Tab-separated table of N, CA and C in Angstrom:
chain	number	residue	atom	x	y	z
N	27	PHE	N	-12.223	31.820	-3.233
N	27	PHE	CA	-12.295	31.549	-1.799
N	27	PHE	C	-13.714	31.792	-1.324
N	28	LYS	N	-14.306	30.790	-0.711
N	28	LYS	CA	-15.670	30.895	-0.198
N	28	LYS	C	-15.643	30.904	1.322
N	29	GLN	N	-16.265	31.907	1.929
N	29	GLN	CA	-16.403	31.942	3.373
N	29	GLN	C	-17.291	30.780	3.806
N	30	LYS	N	-17.001	30.180	4.947
N	30	LYS	CA	-17.762	29.032	5.425
N	30	LYS	C	-18.317	29.307	6.819
N	31	THR	N	-19.439	28.673	7.121
N	31	THR	CA	-19.987	28.756	8.470
N	31	THR	C	-19.501	27.557	9.265
N	32	ALA	N	-19.696	27.604	10.571
N	32	ALA	CA	-19.290	26.478	11.421
N	32	ALA	C	-19.994	25.206	11.001
N	33	TYR	N	-21.237	25.294	10.569
N	33	TYR	CA	-21.967	24.094	10.188
N	33	TYR	C	-21.417	23.505	8.892
N	34	GLU	N	-20.860	24.327	8.011
N	34	GLU	CA	-20.289	23.813	6.774
N	34	GLU	C	-18.977	23.081	7.006
N	35	ILE	N	-18.258	23.428	8.055
N	35	ILE	CA	-16.986	22.753	8.304
N	35	ILE	C	-17.088	21.748	9.436
N	36	ALA	N	-18.312	21.503	9.906
N	36	ALA	CA	-18.513	20.630	11.068
N	36	ALA	C	-17.987	19.219	10.851
N	37	SER	N	-17.973	18.742	9.625
N	37	SER	CA	-17.496	17.379	9.404
N	37	SER	C	-16.009	17.251	9.694
N	38	ARG	N	-15.283	18.360	9.738
N	38	ARG	CA	-13.861	18.329	10.049
N	38	ARG	C	-13.590	18.759	11.484
N	39	LEU	N	-14.629	19.081	12.216
N	39	LEU	CA	-14.514	19.565	13.583
N	39	LEU	C	-15.044	18.504	14.534
N	40	VAL	N	-14.222	18.077	15.450
N	40	VAL	CA	-14.609	17.060	16.426
N	40	VAL	C	-14.880	17.755	17.740
N	41	GLY	N	-16.017	17.452	18.334
N	41	GLY	CA	-16.241	17.903	19.691
N	41	GLY	C	-17.453	18.773	19.848
N	42	SER	N	-18.107	18.569	20.912
N	42	SER	CA	-19.191	19.411	21.352
N	42	SER	C	-19.359	19.113	22.822
N	43	GLU	N	-19.474	20.147	23.600
N	43	GLU	CA	-19.527	19.958	25.042
N	43	GLU	C	-20.658	19.039	25.469
N	44	MET	N	-21.726	18.975	24.706
N	44	MET	CA	-22.865	18.173	25.108
N	44	MET	C	-22.999	16.870	24.330
N	45	CYS	N	-22.014	16.509	23.532
N	45	CYS	CA	-22.179	15.332	22.673
N	45	CYS	C	-21.136	14.259	22.921
N	46	ILE	N	-20.442	14.309	24.038
N	46	ILE	CA	-19.522	13.225	24.380
N	46	ILE	C	-19.824	12.751	25.786
N	47	ARG	N	-19.481	11.511	26.029
N	47	ARG	CA	-19.662	10.949	27.362
N	47	ARG	C	-18.717	9.758	27.429
N	48	ASP	N	-17.743	9.834	28.274
N	48	ASP	CA	-16.786	8.752	28.422
N	48	ASP	C	-17.346	7.765	29.435
N	49	SER	N	-17.922	6.666	28.928
N	49	SER	CA	-18.599	5.726	29.824
N	49	SER	C	-17.643	5.118	30.844
N	50	ALA	N	-16.365	5.026	30.500
N	50	ALA	CA	-15.404	4.471	31.454
N	50	ALA	C	-15.126	5.447	32.596
N	51	ARG	N	-15.376	6.739	32.370
N	51	ARG	CA	-15.061	7.749	33.377
N	51	ARG	C	-16.299	8.429	33.963
N	52	THR	N	-17.475	8.099	33.472
N	52	THR	CA	-18.691	8.735	33.960
N	52	THR	C	-19.037	8.190	35.335
N	53	ALA	N	-19.156	9.075	36.290
N	53	ALA	CA	-19.484	8.678	37.661
N	53	ALA	C	-20.887	8.091	37.709
N	54	GLN	N	-21.095	7.184	38.622
N	54	GLN	CA	-22.399	6.549	38.779
N	54	GLN	C	-23.468	7.535	39.240
N	55	ASP	N	-23.046	8.619	39.897
N	55	ASP	CA	-24.019	9.584	40.415
N	55	ASP	C	-24.289	10.724	39.422
N	56	GLN	N	-24.316	10.411	38.150
N	56	GLN	CA	-24.618	11.379	37.096
N	56	GLN	C	-25.983	11.024	36.497
N	57	PRO	N	-27.080	11.345	37.179
N	57	PRO	CA	-28.392	10.870	36.725
N	57	PRO	C	-28.894	11.503	35.433
N	58	TYR	N	-28.298	12.600	34.992
N	58	TYR	CA	-28.823	13.315	33.827
N	58	TYR	C	-27.929	13.204	32.598
N	59	ILE	N	-26.754	12.620	32.730
N	59	ILE	CA	-25.765	12.645	31.654
N	59	ILE	C	-26.255	11.959	30.382
N	60	HIS	N	-26.942	10.845	30.515
N	60	HIS	CA	-27.387	10.129	29.318
N	60	HIS	C	-28.423	10.936	28.542
N	61	ARG	N	-29.385	11.481	29.245
N	61	ARG	CA	-30.392	12.308	28.563
N	61	ARG	C	-29.740	13.528	27.926
N	62	LEU	N	-28.874	14.200	28.664
N	62	LEU	CA	-28.268	15.427	28.143
N	62	LEU	C	-27.401	15.179	26.917
N	63	THR	N	-26.611	14.116	26.931
N	63	THR	CA	-25.764	13.863	25.761
N	63	THR	C	-26.608	13.472	24.557
N	64	ARG	N	-27.652	12.699	24.776
N	64	ARG	CA	-28.541	12.356	23.662
N	64	ARG	C	-29.248	13.598	23.131
N	65	LEU	N	-29.712	14.453	24.029
N	65	LEU	CA	-30.328	15.717	23.598
N	65	LEU	C	-29.324	16.572	22.839
N	66	GLY	N	-28.080	16.575	23.299
N	66	GLY	CA	-27.041	17.350	22.626
N	66	GLY	C	-26.812	16.892	21.202
N	67	VAL	N	-26.797	15.602	20.982
N	67	VAL	CA	-26.635	15.075	19.618
N	67	VAL	C	-27.838	15.465	18.770
N	68	ALA	N	-29.042	15.289	19.312
N	68	ALA	CA	-30.244	15.649	18.561
N	68	ALA	C	-30.225	17.141	18.209
N	69	ALA	N	-29.791	17.968	19.134
N	69	ALA	CA	-29.698	19.410	18.866
N	69	ALA	C	-28.658	19.705	17.786
N	70	ALA	N	-27.511	19.039	17.870
N	70	ALA	CA	-26.463	19.245	16.858
N	70	ALA	C	-26.966	18.826	15.482
N	71	GLU	N	-27.683	17.722	15.428
N	71	GLU	CA	-28.216	17.258	14.144
N	71	GLU	C	-29.293	18.182	13.603
N	72	ALA	N	-29.926	18.940	14.480
N	72	ALA	CA	-30.926	19.928	14.059
N	72	ALA	C	-30.272	21.257	13.687
N	73	GLY	N	-28.932	21.304	13.730
N	73	GLY	CA	-28.218	22.526	13.373
N	73	GLY	C	-28.113	23.538	14.490
N	74	LYS	N	-28.386	23.121	15.718
N	74	LYS	CA	-28.395	24.042	16.857
N	74	LYS	C	-27.533	23.531	18.012
N	75	GLY	N	-26.511	22.749	17.713
N	75	GLY	CA	-25.685	22.162	18.766
N	75	GLY	C	-24.959	23.188	19.604
N	76	ILE	N	-24.403	24.205	18.976
N	76	ILE	CA	-23.667	25.237	19.710
N	76	ILE	C	-24.625	26.030	20.592
N	77	GLU	N	-25.764	26.390	20.038
N	77	GLU	CA	-26.754	27.139	20.811
N	77	GLU	C	-27.258	26.310	22.002
N	78	PHE	N	-27.515	25.025	21.755
N	78	PHE	CA	-27.957	24.134	22.828
N	78	PHE	C	-26.901	24.051	23.925
N	79	ALA	N	-25.670	23.810	23.532
N	79	ALA	CA	-24.593	23.702	24.517
N	79	ALA	C	-24.466	24.991	25.322
N	80	ASP	N	-24.596	26.126	24.657
N	80	ASP	CA	-24.476	27.415	25.337
N	80	ASP	C	-25.592	27.614	26.361
N	81	THR	N	-26.833	27.456	25.935
N	81	THR	CA	-27.937	27.764	26.844
N	81	THR	C	-28.087	26.717	27.949
N	82	VAL	N	-27.906	25.446	27.608
N	82	VAL	CA	-28.091	24.398	28.614
N	82	VAL	C	-26.922	24.375	29.595
N	83	SER	N	-25.700	24.534	29.099
N	83	SER	CA	-24.564	24.548	30.033
N	83	SER	C	-24.609	25.789	30.923
N	84	SER	N	-25.083	26.914	30.395
N	84	SER	CA	-25.246	28.108	31.226
N	84	SER	C	-26.269	27.864	32.325
N	85	LEU	N	-27.341	27.155	31.988
N	85	LEU	CA	-28.350	26.814	32.994
N	85	LEU	C	-27.751	25.913	34.073
N	86	ILE	N	-27.069	24.858	33.646
N	86	ILE	CA	-26.564	23.857	34.588
N	86	ILE	C	-25.449	24.424	35.460
N	87	TRP	N	-24.449	25.056	34.830
N	87	TRP	CA	-23.266	25.492	35.570
N	87	TRP	C	-23.283	26.971	35.915
N	88	GLY	N	-24.388	27.636	35.629
N	88	GLY	CA	-24.493	29.053	35.927
N	88	GLY	C	-25.062	29.367	37.291
N	89	GLY	N	-25.272	28.354	38.098
N	89	GLY	CA	-25.734	28.581	39.459
N	89	GLY	C	-27.222	28.368	39.677
N	90	THR	N	-27.947	27.938	38.641
N	90	THR	CA	-29.380	27.699	38.803
N	90	THR	C	-29.598	26.456	39.653
N	91	LYS	N	-30.242	26.626	40.768
N	91	LYS	CA	-30.545	25.478	41.630
N	91	LYS	C	-31.689	24.683	41.013
N	92	ASN	N	-31.596	23.372	41.149
N	92	ASN	CA	-32.643	22.470	40.644
N	92	ASN	C	-32.974	22.736	39.178
N	93	TRP	N	-31.938	22.926	38.372
N	93	TRP	CA	-32.094	23.242	36.952
N	93	TRP	C	-32.927	22.187	36.217
N	94	HIS	N	-32.972	20.986	36.739
N	94	HIS	CA	-33.658	19.867	36.093
N	94	HIS	C	-35.149	19.809	36.424
N	95	GLU	N	-35.627	20.708	37.263
N	95	GLU	CA	-37.023	20.692	37.681
N	95	GLU	C	-37.831	21.754	36.934
N	96	GLY	N	-39.128	21.515	36.853
N	96	GLY	CA	-40.034	22.481	36.230
N	96	GLY	C	-39.712	22.701	34.766
N	97	ASP	N	-39.884	23.947	34.326
N	97	ASP	CA	-39.684	24.299	32.920
N	97	ASP	C	-38.307	24.891	32.639
N	98	LEU	N	-37.397	24.837	33.598
N	98	LEU	CA	-36.098	25.491	33.416
N	98	LEU	C	-35.342	24.947	32.207
N	99	LEU	N	-35.251	23.627	32.076
N	99	LEU	CA	-34.544	23.043	30.939
N	99	LEU	C	-35.281	23.338	29.639
N	100	ALA	N	-36.583	23.222	29.642
N	100	ALA	CA	-37.376	23.515	28.437
N	100	ALA	C	-37.172	24.954	27.991
N	101	ASN	N	-37.117	25.869	28.941
N	101	ASN	CA	-36.904	27.282	28.593
N	101	ASN	C	-35.504	27.514	28.029
N	102	ALA	N	-34.508	26.850	28.587
N	102	ALA	CA	-33.142	26.986	28.058
N	102	ALA	C	-33.064	26.429	26.648
N	103	VAL	N	-33.701	25.300	26.412
N	103	VAL	CA	-33.712	24.701	25.077
N	103	VAL	C	-34.445	25.616	24.095
N	104	LYS	N	-35.517	26.245	24.562
N	104	LYS	CA	-36.266	27.180	23.707
N	104	LYS	C	-35.386	28.369	23.317
N	105	LEU	N	-34.564	28.853	24.254
N	105	LEU	CA	-33.640	29.943	23.928
N	105	LEU	C	-32.665	29.544	22.831
N	106	ALA	N	-32.395	28.252	22.720
N	106	ALA	CA	-31.509	27.751	21.669
N	106	ALA	C	-32.244	27.574	20.344
N	107	GLY	N	-33.537	27.846	20.339
N	107	GLY	CA	-34.324	27.719	19.115
N	107	GLY	C	-34.860	26.323	18.879
N	108	LEU	N	-34.995	25.552	19.948
N	108	LEU	CA	-35.450	24.176	19.848
N	108	LEU	C	-36.607	23.924	20.802
N	109	ASP	N	-37.257	22.795	20.626
N	109	ASP	CA	-38.371	22.394	21.469
N	109	ASP	C	-37.957	21.145	22.242
N	110	LEU	N	-37.940	21.218	23.573
N	110	LEU	CA	-37.495	20.097	24.386
N	110	LEU	C	-38.366	18.865	24.178
N	111	GLN	N	-39.659	19.043	24.047
N	111	GLN	CA	-40.543	17.896	23.852
N	111	GLN	C	-40.198	17.161	22.558
N	112	GLN	N	-39.914	17.902	21.497
N	112	GLN	CA	-39.526	17.264	20.234
N	112	GLN	C	-38.177	16.562	20.363
N	113	LEU	N	-37.223	17.215	21.037
N	113	LEU	CA	-35.915	16.577	21.232
N	113	LEU	C	-36.046	15.318	22.064
N	114	ASP	N	-36.846	15.373	23.135
N	114	ASP	CA	-37.057	14.186	23.963
N	114	ASP	C	-37.679	13.053	23.140
N	115	GLN	N	-38.591	13.378	22.237
N	115	GLN	CA	-39.199	12.341	21.398
N	115	GLN	C	-38.151	11.728	20.470
N	116	THR	N	-37.262	12.544	19.938
N	116	THR	CA	-36.163	12.023	19.116
N	116	THR	C	-35.311	11.069	19.927
N	117	VAL	N	-35.029	11.445	21.173
N	117	VAL	CA	-34.229	10.587	22.058
N	117	VAL	C	-34.933	9.250	22.288
N	118	VAL	N	-36.226	9.280	22.541
N	118	VAL	CA	-36.985	8.047	22.769
N	118	VAL	C	-36.972	7.176	21.502
N	119	ASP	N	-37.216	7.808	20.365
N	119	ASP	CA	-37.328	7.073	19.105
N	119	ASP	C	-35.988	6.557	18.582
N	120	GLU	N	-34.889	7.247	18.916
N	120	GLU	CA	-33.616	6.958	18.262
N	120	GLU	C	-32.453	6.725	19.222
N	121	THR	N	-32.730	6.294	20.438
N	121	THR	CA	-31.670	6.105	21.424
N	121	THR	C	-30.502	5.262	20.917
N	122	PRO	N	-30.720	4.095	20.309
N	122	PRO	CA	-29.563	3.299	19.860
N	122	PRO	C	-28.679	4.046	18.856
N	123	ARG	N	-29.291	4.748	17.913
N	123	ARG	CA	-28.505	5.495	16.924
N	123	ARG	C	-27.762	6.654	17.587
N	124	LEU	N	-28.420	7.359	18.488
N	124	LEU	CA	-27.772	8.470	19.184
N	124	LEU	C	-26.597	7.968	20.017
N	125	GLU	N	-26.744	6.807	20.633
N	125	GLU	CA	-25.637	6.228	21.401
N	125	GLU	C	-24.442	5.918	20.503
N	126	LEU	N	-24.698	5.470	19.283
N	126	LEU	CA	-23.602	5.221	18.332
N	126	LEU	C	-22.873	6.526	17.993
N	127	VAL	N	-23.625	7.603	17.824
N	127	VAL	CA	-23.014	8.902	17.549
N	127	VAL	C	-22.157	9.342	18.736
N	128	ILE	N	-22.688	9.189	19.944
N	128	ILE	CA	-21.946	9.565	21.155
N	128	ILE	C	-20.670	8.736	21.276
N	129	ASP	N	-20.784	7.438	21.035
N	129	ASP	CA	-19.604	6.560	21.095
N	129	ASP	C	-18.557	6.977	20.069
N	130	LYS	N	-18.992	7.330	18.860
N	130	LYS	CA	-18.041	7.783	17.829
N	130	LYS	C	-17.393	9.100	18.234
N	131	ASN	N	-18.184	10.022	18.770
N	131	ASN	CA	-17.616	11.287	19.235
N	131	ASN	C	-16.550	11.036	20.297
N	132	GLN	N	-16.848	10.118	21.221
N	132	GLN	CA	-15.878	9.817	22.271
N	132	GLN	C	-14.627	9.183	21.688
N	133	ALA	N	-14.789	8.272	20.736
N	133	ALA	CA	-13.630	7.643	20.092
N	133	ALA	C	-12.794	8.696	19.363
N	134	ASP	N	-13.459	9.639	18.711
N	134	ASP	CA	-12.733	10.718	18.024
N	134	ASP	C	-11.949	11.563	19.020
N	135	HIS	N	-12.520	11.813	20.194
N	135	HIS	CA	-11.798	12.554	21.230
N	135	HIS	C	-10.570	11.787	21.694
N	136	HIS	N	-10.734	10.502	21.931
N	136	HIS	CA	-9.582	9.684	22.336
N	136	HIS	C	-8.513	9.673	21.248
N	137	ALA	N	-8.938	9.667	19.995
N	137	ALA	CA	-7.991	9.615	18.877
N	137	ALA	C	-7.090	10.845	18.825
N	138	VAL	N	-7.583	11.983	19.309
N	138	VAL	CA	-6.741	13.188	19.321
N	138	VAL	C	-6.059	13.379	20.672
N	139	GLY	N	-6.221	12.396	21.563
N	139	GLY	CA	-5.460	12.394	22.803
N	139	GLY	C	-6.106	13.038	23.999
N	140	HIS	N	-7.401	13.256	23.967
N	140	HIS	CA	-8.047	13.922	25.095
N	140	HIS	C	-9.369	13.277	25.452
N	141	TRP	N	-9.796	13.527	26.680
N	141	TRP	CA	-11.128	13.169	27.137
N	141	TRP	C	-11.617	14.360	27.939
N	142	GLY	N	-12.882	14.424	28.188
N	142	GLY	CA	-13.436	15.525	28.963
N	142	GLY	C	-13.885	16.665	28.080
N	143	VAL	N	-14.360	17.703	28.718
N	143	VAL	CA	-14.882	18.833	27.973
N	143	VAL	C	-14.400	20.127	28.601
N	144	PRO	N	-14.322	21.193	27.874
N	144	PRO	CA	-14.542	21.179	26.431
N	144	PRO	C	-13.298	20.687	25.689
N	145	THR	N	-13.500	19.800	24.782
N	145	THR	CA	-12.454	19.314	23.897
N	145	THR	C	-12.950	19.424	22.474
N	146	CYS	N	-12.169	20.023	21.632
N	146	CYS	CA	-12.467	20.079	20.212
N	146	CYS	C	-11.201	19.718	19.459
N	147	ALA	N	-11.378	19.210	18.269
N	147	ALA	CA	-10.243	18.979	17.385
N	147	ALA	C	-10.673	19.378	15.992
N	148	PHE	N	-9.780	20.016	15.291
N	148	PHE	CA	-10.047	20.411	13.912
N	148	PHE	C	-8.902	19.908	13.066
N	149	GLU	N	-9.230	19.057	12.095
N	149	GLU	CA	-8.240	18.461	11.206
N	149	GLU	C	-7.089	17.844	11.987
N	150	GLY	N	-7.449	17.113	13.060
N	150	GLY	CA	-6.470	16.382	13.842
N	150	GLY	C	-5.745	17.187	14.903
N	151	GLU	N	-5.969	18.484	14.977
N	151	GLU	CA	-5.310	19.337	15.976
N	151	GLU	C	-6.230	19.490	17.194
N	152	PRO	N	-5.781	19.076	18.381
N	152	PRO	CA	-6.643	19.164	19.557
N	152	PRO	C	-6.651	20.568	20.169
N	153	PHE	N	-7.800	20.925	20.699
N	153	PHE	CA	-7.987	22.175	21.436
N	153	PHE	C	-8.712	21.788	22.717
N	154	PHE	N	-7.958	21.619	23.799
N	154	PHE	CA	-8.523	21.109	25.047
N	154	PHE	C	-8.559	22.210	26.090
N	155	GLY	N	-9.716	22.420	26.647
N	155	GLY	CA	-9.866	23.391	27.725
N	155	GLY	C	-10.442	24.700	27.238
N	156	GLN	N	-11.122	25.350	28.141
N	156	GLN	CA	-11.787	26.608	27.825
N	156	GLN	C	-10.809	27.669	27.327
N	157	ASP	N	-9.579	27.628	27.827
N	157	ASP	CA	-8.605	28.637	27.428
N	157	ASP	C	-8.095	28.434	26.000
N	158	ARG	N	-8.454	27.335	25.342
N	158	ARG	CA	-8.016	27.092	23.968
N	158	ARG	C	-9.105	27.376	22.943
N	159	LEU	N	-10.298	27.765	23.374
N	159	LEU	CA	-11.367	28.012	22.421
N	159	LEU	C	-11.069	29.191	21.510
N	160	ASP	N	-10.377	30.203	22.024
N	160	ASP	CA	-10.022	31.333	21.163
N	160	ASP	C	-9.020	30.913	20.094
N	161	VAL	N	-8.141	29.984	20.414
N	161	VAL	CA	-7.183	29.481	19.428
N	161	VAL	C	-7.921	28.639	18.381
N	162	LEU	N	-8.905	27.852	18.815
N	162	LEU	CA	-9.728	27.094	17.873
N	162	LEU	C	-10.451	28.042	16.923
N	163	LEU	N	-11.039	29.092	17.443
N	163	LEU	CA	-11.732	30.065	16.596
N	163	LEU	C	-10.769	30.673	15.582
N	164	TRP	N	-9.575	31.022	16.017
N	164	TRP	CA	-8.553	31.573	15.121
N	164	TRP	C	-8.244	30.578	14.003
N	165	ARG	N	-8.072	29.292	14.368
N	165	ARG	CA	-7.768	28.256	13.375
N	165	ARG	C	-8.926	28.095	12.390
N	166	LEU	N	-10.158	28.095	12.887
N	166	LEU	CA	-11.313	27.974	12.008
N	166	LEU	C	-11.396	29.137	11.032
N	167	LYS	N	-11.099	30.333	11.508
N	167	LYS	CA	-11.110	31.502	10.621
N	167	LYS	C	-10.037	31.382	9.537
N	168	GLN	N	-8.916	30.764	9.867
N	168	GLN	CA	-7.888	30.527	8.852
N	168	GLN	C	-8.416	29.635	7.723
N	169	HIS	N	-9.399	28.812	8.040
N	169	HIS	CA	-9.949	27.885	7.060
N	169	HIS	C	-11.283	28.378	6.489
N	170	GLY	N	-11.577	29.644	6.643
N	170	GLY	CA	-12.720	30.220	5.975
N	170	GLY	C	-13.961	30.470	6.801
N	171	LEU	N	-13.921	30.222	8.101
N	171	LEU	CA	-15.087	30.496	8.936
N	171	LEU	C	-15.358	31.989	8.964
N	172	SER	N	-16.625	32.354	8.816
N	172	SER	CA	-16.993	33.769	8.932
N	172	SER	C	-18.250	33.883	9.767
N	173	ARG	N	-18.469	35.071	10.293
N	173	ARG	CA	-19.654	35.334	11.117
N	173	ARG	C	-20.898	35.315	10.221
N	174	ARG	N	-21.945	34.641	10.741
N	174	ARG	CA	-23.218	34.654	10.011
N	174	ARG	C	-23.839	36.022	10.148
N	175	GLY	N	-24.537	36.412	9.104
N	175	GLY	CA	-24.975	37.697	9.221
N	175	GLY	C	-26.166	38.333	8.975
């Protein structure tokens, strides 16, 4: 039995708060959603998707006014161990590919019967809503997830 990290089992885990966008349900007054979801995919591909989602969502929904102005977003991304300028360049260089990843993530969410965030699915089992994240963690631990150390 080999202990596994979240990144080792990621191919069986669907969902990331910053990597889905339901274009049919996205309001027209969401000026930052496209950039944020593309940045989220780039962060996940850099191995820092969870950290990115944590720091950026805390910035956005934690009460910071004008979170999109100045260096606030760059500082949150830096706390996740990433460089916003590099992520933005990835977004510019690879927008079509990142959009395909986002579309696939959204299709995977629909396939397990949910839309919105936070939604995760592991091996076909959906975990929808913040109150189900502890159950998801329990399920992942059953499959060998361990704390990095």
